[in-house]
XYZ file of C-alpha atoms in Angstrom:
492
model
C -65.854 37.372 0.264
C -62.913 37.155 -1.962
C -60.549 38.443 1.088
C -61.899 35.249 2.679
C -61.017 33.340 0.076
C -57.821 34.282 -0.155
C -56.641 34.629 3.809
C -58.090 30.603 2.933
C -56.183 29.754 0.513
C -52.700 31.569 2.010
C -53.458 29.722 5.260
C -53.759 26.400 3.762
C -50.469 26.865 1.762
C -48.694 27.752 4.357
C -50.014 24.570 6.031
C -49.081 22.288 3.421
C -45.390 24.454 3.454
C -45.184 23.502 6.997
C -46.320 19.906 6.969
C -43.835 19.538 3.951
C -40.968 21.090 6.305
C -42.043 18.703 9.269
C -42.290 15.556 7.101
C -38.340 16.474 5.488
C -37.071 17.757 9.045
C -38.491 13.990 10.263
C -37.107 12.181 7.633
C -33.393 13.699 8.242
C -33.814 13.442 12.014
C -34.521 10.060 11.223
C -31.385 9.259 8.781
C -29.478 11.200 11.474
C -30.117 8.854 13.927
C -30.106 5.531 11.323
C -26.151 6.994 10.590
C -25.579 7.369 14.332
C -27.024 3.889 15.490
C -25.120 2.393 12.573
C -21.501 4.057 13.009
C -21.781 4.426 17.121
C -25.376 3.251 18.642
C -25.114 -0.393 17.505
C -22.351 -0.898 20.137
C -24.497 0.354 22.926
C -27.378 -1.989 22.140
C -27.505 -4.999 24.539
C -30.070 -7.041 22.197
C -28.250 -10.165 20.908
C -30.477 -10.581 17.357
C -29.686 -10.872 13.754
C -29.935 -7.541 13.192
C -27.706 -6.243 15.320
C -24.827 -8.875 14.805
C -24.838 -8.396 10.729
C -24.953 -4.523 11.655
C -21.995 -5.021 13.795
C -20.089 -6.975 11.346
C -20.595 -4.583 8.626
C -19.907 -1.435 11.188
C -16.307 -3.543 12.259
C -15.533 -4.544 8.779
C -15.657 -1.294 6.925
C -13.894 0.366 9.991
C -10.794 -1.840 9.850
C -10.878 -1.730 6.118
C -10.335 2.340 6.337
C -7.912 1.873 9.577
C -5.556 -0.477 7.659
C -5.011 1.269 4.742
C -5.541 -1.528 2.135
C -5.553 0.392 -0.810
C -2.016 0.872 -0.644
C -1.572 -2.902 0.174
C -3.738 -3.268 -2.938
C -1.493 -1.321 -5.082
C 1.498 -3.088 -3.396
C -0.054 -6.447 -4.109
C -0.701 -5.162 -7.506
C 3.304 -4.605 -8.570
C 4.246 -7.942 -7.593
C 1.917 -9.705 -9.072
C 3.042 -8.242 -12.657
C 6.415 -8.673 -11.670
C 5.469 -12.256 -10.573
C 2.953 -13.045 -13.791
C 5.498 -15.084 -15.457
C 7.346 -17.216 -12.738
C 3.820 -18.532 -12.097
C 2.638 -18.821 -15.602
C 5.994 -20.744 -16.170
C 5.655 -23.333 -13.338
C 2.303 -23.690 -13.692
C 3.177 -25.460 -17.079
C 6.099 -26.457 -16.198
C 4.447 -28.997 -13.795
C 1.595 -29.192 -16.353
C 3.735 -30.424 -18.650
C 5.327 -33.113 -16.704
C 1.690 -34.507 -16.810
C 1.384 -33.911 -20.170
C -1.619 -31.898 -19.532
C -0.343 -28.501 -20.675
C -3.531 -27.875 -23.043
C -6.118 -28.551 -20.234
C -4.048 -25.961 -18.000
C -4.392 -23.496 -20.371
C -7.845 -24.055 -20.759
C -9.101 -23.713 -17.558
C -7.182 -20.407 -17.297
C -8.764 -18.830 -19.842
C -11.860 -20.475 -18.347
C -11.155 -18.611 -15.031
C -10.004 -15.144 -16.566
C -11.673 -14.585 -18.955
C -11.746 -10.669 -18.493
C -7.888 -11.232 -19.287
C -6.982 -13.724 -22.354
C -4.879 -10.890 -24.113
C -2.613 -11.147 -20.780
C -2.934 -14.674 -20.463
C -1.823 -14.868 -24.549
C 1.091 -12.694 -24.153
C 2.073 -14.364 -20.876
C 2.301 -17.378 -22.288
C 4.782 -16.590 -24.748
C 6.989 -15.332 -22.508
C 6.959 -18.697 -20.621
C 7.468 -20.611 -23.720
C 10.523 -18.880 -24.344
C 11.439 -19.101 -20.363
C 11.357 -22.394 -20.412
C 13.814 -22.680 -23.188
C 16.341 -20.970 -21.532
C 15.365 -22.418 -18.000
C 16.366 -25.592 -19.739
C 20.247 -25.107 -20.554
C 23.531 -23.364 -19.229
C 23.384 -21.062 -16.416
C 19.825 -19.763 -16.568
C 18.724 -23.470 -15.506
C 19.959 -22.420 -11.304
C 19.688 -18.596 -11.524
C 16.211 -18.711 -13.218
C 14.996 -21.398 -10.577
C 16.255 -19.160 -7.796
C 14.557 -16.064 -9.304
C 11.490 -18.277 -9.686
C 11.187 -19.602 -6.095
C 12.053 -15.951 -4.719
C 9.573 -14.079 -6.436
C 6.686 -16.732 -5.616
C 7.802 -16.798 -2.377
C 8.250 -12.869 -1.839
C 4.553 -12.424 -3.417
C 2.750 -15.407 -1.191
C 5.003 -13.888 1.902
C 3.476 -10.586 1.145
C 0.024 -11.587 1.129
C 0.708 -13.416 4.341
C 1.633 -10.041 5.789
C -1.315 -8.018 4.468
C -2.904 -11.186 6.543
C -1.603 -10.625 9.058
C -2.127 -7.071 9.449
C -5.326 -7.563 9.118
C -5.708 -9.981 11.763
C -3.524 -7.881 14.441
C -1.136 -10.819 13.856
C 2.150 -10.066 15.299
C 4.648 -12.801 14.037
C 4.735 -14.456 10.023
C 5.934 -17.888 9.590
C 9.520 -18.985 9.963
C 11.690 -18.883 6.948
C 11.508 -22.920 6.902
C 7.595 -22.747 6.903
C 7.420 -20.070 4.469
C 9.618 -21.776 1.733
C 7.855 -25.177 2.487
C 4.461 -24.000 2.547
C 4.367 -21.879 -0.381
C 5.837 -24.304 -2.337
C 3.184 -26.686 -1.365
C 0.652 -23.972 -2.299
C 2.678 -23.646 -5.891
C 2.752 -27.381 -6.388
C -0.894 -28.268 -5.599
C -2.233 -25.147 -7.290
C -1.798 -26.325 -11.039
C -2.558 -30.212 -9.831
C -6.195 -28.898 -8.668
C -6.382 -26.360 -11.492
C -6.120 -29.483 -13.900
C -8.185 -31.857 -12.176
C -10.851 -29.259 -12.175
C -10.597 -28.917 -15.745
C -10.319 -32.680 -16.374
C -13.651 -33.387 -14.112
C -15.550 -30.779 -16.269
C -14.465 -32.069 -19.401
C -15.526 -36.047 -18.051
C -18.955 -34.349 -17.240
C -19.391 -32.905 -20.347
C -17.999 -35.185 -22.759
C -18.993 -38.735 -21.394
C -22.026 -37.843 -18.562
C -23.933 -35.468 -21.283
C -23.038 -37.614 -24.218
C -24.273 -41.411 -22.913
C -28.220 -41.681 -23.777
C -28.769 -43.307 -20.488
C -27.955 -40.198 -18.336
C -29.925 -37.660 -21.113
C -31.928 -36.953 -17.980
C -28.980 -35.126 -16.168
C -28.296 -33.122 -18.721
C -29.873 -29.851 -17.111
C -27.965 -30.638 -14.078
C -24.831 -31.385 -15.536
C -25.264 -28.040 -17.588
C -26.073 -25.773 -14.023
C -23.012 -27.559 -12.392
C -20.255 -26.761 -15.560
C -22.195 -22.742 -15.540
C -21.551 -23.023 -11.741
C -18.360 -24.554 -11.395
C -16.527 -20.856 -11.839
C -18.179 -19.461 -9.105
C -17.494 -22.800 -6.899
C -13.769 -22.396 -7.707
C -13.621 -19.365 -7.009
C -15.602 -19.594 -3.392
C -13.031 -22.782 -2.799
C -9.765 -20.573 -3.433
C -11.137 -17.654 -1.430
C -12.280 -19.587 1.472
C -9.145 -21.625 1.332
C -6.907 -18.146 1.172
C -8.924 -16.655 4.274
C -8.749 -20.261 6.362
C -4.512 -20.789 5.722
C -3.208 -17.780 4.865
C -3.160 -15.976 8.479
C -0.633 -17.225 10.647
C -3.354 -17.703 13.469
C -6.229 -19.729 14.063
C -9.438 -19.029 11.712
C -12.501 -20.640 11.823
C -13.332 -22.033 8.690
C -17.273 -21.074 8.258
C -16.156 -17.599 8.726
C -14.270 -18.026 5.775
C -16.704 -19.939 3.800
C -19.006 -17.480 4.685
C -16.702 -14.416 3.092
C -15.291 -16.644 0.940
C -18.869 -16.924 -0.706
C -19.610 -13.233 -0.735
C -15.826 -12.817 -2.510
C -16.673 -15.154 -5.055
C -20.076 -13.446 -6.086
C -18.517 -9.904 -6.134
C -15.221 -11.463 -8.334
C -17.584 -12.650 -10.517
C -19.201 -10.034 -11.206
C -15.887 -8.200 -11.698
C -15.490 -10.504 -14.288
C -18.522 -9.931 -15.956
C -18.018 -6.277 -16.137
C -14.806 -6.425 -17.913
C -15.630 -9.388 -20.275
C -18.815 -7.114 -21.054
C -17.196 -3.528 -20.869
C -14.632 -4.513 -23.206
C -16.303 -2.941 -26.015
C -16.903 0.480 -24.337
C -13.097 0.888 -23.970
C -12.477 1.574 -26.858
C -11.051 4.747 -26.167
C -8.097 2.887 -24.817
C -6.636 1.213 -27.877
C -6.582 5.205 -29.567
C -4.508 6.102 -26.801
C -2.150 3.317 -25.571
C -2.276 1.309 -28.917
C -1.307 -2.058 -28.240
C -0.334 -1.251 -24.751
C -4.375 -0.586 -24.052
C -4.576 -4.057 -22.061
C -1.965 -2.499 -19.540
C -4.310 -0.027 -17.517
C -7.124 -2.255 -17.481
C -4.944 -5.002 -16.125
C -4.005 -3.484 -13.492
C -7.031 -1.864 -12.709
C -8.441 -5.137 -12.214
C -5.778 -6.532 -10.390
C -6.026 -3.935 -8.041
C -9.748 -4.557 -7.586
C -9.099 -7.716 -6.950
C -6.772 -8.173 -4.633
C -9.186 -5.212 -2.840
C -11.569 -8.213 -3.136
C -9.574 -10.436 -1.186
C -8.243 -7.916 1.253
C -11.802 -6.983 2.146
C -12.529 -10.747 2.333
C -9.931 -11.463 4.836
C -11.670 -7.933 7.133
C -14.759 -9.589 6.935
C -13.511 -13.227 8.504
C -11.846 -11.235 10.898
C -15.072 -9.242 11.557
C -17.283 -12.119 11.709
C -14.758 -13.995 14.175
C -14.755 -10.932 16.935
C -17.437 -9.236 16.515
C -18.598 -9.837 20.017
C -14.221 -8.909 20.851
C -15.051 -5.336 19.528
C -17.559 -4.076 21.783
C -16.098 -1.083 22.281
C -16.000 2.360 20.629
C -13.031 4.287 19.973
C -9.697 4.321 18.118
C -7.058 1.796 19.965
C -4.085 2.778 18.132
C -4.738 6.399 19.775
C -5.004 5.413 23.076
C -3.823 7.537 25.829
C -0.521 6.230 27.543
C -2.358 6.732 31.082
C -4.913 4.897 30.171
C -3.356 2.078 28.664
C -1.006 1.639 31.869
C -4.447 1.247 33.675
C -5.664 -1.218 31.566
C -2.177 -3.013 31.666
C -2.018 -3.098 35.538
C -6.145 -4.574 35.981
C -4.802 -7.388 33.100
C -1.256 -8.173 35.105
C -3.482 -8.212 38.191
C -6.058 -10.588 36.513
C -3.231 -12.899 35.313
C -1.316 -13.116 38.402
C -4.598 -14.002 40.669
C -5.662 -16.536 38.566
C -2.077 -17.743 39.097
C -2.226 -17.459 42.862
C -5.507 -19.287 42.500
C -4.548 -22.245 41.144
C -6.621 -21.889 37.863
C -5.547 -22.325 34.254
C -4.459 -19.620 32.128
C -7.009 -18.026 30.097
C -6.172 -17.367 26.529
C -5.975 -13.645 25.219
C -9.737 -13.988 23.655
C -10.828 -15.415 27.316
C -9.358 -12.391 29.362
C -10.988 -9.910 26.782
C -13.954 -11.872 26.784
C -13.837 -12.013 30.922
C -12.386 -9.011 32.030
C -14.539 -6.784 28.739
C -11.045 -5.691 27.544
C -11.575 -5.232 23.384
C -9.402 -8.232 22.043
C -6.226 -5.985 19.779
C -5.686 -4.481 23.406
C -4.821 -7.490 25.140
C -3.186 -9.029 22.355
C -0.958 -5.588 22.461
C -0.746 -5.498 25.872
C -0.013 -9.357 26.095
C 2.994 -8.353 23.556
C 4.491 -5.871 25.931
C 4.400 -8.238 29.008
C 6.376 -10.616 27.432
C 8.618 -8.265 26.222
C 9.522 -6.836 29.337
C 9.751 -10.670 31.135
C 6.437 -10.204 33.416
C 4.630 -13.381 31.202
C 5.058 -16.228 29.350
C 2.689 -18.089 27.108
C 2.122 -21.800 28.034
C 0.870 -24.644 25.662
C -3.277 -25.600 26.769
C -4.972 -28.519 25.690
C -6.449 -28.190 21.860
C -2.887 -26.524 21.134
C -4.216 -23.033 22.516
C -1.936 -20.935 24.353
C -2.421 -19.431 27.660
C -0.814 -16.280 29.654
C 0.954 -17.297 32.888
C 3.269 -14.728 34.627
C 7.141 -15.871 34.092
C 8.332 -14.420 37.500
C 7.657 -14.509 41.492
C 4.765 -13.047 41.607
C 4.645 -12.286 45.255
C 7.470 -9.839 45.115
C 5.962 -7.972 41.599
C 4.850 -4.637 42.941
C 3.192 -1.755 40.617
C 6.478 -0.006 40.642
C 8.818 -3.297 39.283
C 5.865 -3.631 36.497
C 6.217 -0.525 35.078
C 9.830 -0.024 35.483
C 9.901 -3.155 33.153
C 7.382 -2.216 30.783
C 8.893 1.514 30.790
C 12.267 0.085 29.233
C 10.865 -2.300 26.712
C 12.105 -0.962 23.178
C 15.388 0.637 22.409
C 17.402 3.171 23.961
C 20.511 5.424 23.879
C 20.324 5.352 20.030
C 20.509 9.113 19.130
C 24.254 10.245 18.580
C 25.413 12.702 21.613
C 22.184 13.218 23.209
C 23.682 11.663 26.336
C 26.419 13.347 26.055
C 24.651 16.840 25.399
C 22.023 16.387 28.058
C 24.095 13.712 30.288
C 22.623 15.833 33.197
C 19.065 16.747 32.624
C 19.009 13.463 31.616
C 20.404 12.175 35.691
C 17.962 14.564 37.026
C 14.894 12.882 34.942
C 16.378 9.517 35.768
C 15.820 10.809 39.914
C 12.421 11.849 39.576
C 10.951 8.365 37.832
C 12.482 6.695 40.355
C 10.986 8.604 43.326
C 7.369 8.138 40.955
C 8.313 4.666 41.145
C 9.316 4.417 44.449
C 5.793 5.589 46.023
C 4.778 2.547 44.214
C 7.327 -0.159 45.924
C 4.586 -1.005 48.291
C 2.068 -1.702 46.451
C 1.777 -5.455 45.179
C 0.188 -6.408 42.179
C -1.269 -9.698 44.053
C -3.193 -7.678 46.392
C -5.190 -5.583 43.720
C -8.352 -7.173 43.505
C -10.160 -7.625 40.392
C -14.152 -7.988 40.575
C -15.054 -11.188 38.207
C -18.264 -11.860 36.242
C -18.580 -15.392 37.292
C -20.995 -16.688 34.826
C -18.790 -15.438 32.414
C -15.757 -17.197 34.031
C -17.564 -20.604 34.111
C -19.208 -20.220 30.027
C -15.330 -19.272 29.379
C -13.841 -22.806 31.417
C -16.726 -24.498 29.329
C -16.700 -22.733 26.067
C -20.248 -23.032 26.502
C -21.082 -19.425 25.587
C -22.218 -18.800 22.156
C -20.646 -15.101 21.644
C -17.148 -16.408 23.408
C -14.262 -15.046 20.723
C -12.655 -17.958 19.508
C -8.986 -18.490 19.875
C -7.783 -16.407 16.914
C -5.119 -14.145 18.155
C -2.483 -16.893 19.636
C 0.794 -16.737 18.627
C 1.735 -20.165 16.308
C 4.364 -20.926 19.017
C 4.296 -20.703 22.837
C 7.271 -19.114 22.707
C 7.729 -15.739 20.977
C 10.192 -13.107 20.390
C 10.395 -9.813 18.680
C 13.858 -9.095 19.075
């Protein structure tokens, strides 16, 4: 009897054991496949919900925040910004004081960074004594000039981390640069003080008048907000202007919102950790600010970086369908993909119908958007396109030569020599004839090629797709994002 009770009990033990290793094998089966649907699957899925869109926005943002590397454009960002602390401290009150307004200024940057008033403190007198000296003898031009160069070299720096970001290929023009930064550096301080000045009006004269007692509450939720309002107004601001391309602004309301929460509660981790870093001061002494200032810095410029992914992500989302690394890309297959765009351009030539934009042909021909724009680059590099103004100031691809004469071999002859050549010392002279020989064979490559136009290759078009891109009708349709400011570019 007690053998039965036993063989009873074992068996049901090792029943529970094996329900308990069935319920944790299901449970990482299913993570497994939540991981893969996340990082891979969510591509694949044709369902156009909620779901999957924010899922592919996160999946493309974190990817081209690890493919770009933006924790060394962090740190970058980081060292200019101390070296470029008190230029913009100084004409920040310089122009504040030219209002007379100097007080308010400093006000509302303590009010804004507040995890960094020793900073702001010391920073301050070191502009009081820049200022002195910016006032008389030779400092007055040579401090101006080392002024205006190191705002401009930190706001052109941004623009290129920007840039990068948005797979931008061409900054601003030296004339732009120094005229729009300095429009940035003027209006910053104006706003910075009129922001201050409406708080105090709402405070002092709203709050303090009997007759509006009743918006007190209001008032009170509007000052505690304004911060975070600021603060969504300079990031959404930063991610709309900042690019040298076209950005849709709800896109960067939308991250510019999400940056603001996250800086502020940045902020309210170092206001409140303050007192647990202690440690600090018995190490670096009075220096004990320095580490945690640029610790933050970092973070935040991390903050914006990430902000400016996520635009990006939210603006071509529906651009990235596609899995894969295009920076590795195989050199056969991108010369495929280059000779089915050429083809696409040049019959919608012959056709008679108006260029597409880059976002159209990737939306059209399903070509992921940073290959045509790369592509695109290479065409016009090697003379085979030009880009042509299109009403709304977009810019279109047109081919820039006969295109009844451009065969498959003349198009990659031409894209083969884009780039330099013949710049390594002696290596003509050393392999002058290996060199002849190689010469012979591309040409007999290319010459099996002579016959083949690139008019006559015909490319099969989705044609609901063609007419939601004439219309802009369709709601997933990239927007314009990747043209280049000008319709005429150049590299060289």
């Amino acid at each position: 009897m007690k053998s039965n009770q036993q063989d009873s009990a074992g068996s049901s033990s090792k029943d529970n054991k094996k329900e308990k290793e069935s319920f944790f094998t299901r449970l990482i089966n299913r993570i497994q496949y939540l991981v893969n649907y996340f990082w891979t699957g969510v591509w694949k899925d044709p369902n156009d919900t909620t779901k999957v869109r924010v899922l592919k926005v996160i999946n493309l943002s974190i990817r081209s925040f690890l493919d770009r590397d933006l924790q060394s454009r962090s740190m970058s960002l980081t060292y200019s910004t101390v070296l470029a602390i008190v230029p913009v401290f100084a004409l920040l009150f310089a122009i504040g004081r030219g209002f007379g307004l100097q007080d308010l200024l400093e006000q509302q940057l303590y009010q804004s960074f507040p995890a960094q008033k020793q900073i702001i403190s010391l920073s301050l007198r070191f502009v009081d004594s820049y200022l002195k000296e910016a006032s008389q003898g030779l400092f007055v031009g040579i401090g101006i000039l080392f002024l205006l160069w190191t705002l401009i070299s930190l706001l052109s720096y941004i623009e290129s981390a920007f840039n990068m970001i948005w797979d931008v290929k061409h900054d601003r023009t030296l004339y732009q640069k120094v005229t729009d930064y300095i429009a940035i550096c003027l209006m910053v301080p104006i706003l910075m003080i009129c922001s201050s000045g409406v708080s105090i009006f709402m405070s002092a004269t709203v709050q303090d008048n009997i007759h509006f007692a009743f918006l007190t509450p209001l008032i009170n939720i509007v000052l505690e907000a304004s911060p975070l309002v600021l603060a969504w107004l300079a990031f959404s601001l930063s991610f709309f202007l900042i690019p040298n391309t076209k950005v849709n602004f709800k896109y960067a309301a939308v991250a510019g919102a999400i940056c603001a929460i996250v800086f502020q509660i940045l902020q309210m981790l170092f206001v409140n950790g303050q007192i647990y870093v202690s440690k600090y001061n018995a190490i670096y002494g009075s220096f004990a600010f320095l580490p945690l200032l640029l610790i933050w810095l970092q973070l935040s410029w991390l903050i914006l970086l990430f902000g400016c992914v996520l635009t990006y992500s939210l603006q071509n989302v529906y651009a990235f369908n596609f899995l894969g690394d295009v920076s590795k890309m195989s050199d056969t297959y991108k010369r495929k993909v280059t000779i089915i765009l050429t083809a696409a351009i040049v019959g919608r030539f012959r056709a008679g119908k108006t260029p597409m934009t880059r976002s159209k042909l990737s939306f059209c021909y399903d070509v992921p958007i940073r290959v045509v724009s790369r592509i695109c680059e290479q065409l016009y590099k090697a003379g085979l396109i030009n880009y042509v103004m299109l009403p709304e100031d977009k810019v279109g691809i047109a081919p820039a030569i006969e295109t009844g004469n451009l065969t498959v071999a003349e198009l990659l002859r031409r894209l083969d020599n884009v780039g330099p050549s013949n710049f390594i010392p002696r290596f003509s002279i050393i392999y002058g004839n290996i060199l002849t020989k190689i010469d012979e064979w591309l040409q007999q490559t290319y010459k099996s090629l002579d016959s083949i136009l690139v008019a006559d290759i015909n490319i099969p078009v989705d044609t609901e797709k063609e007419q939601a891109s004439e219309s802009d009708s369709q709601p997933f349709l990239a927007p314009d994002v990747d043209e280049p400011s000008s319709p005429v570019v150049n590299d060289e």
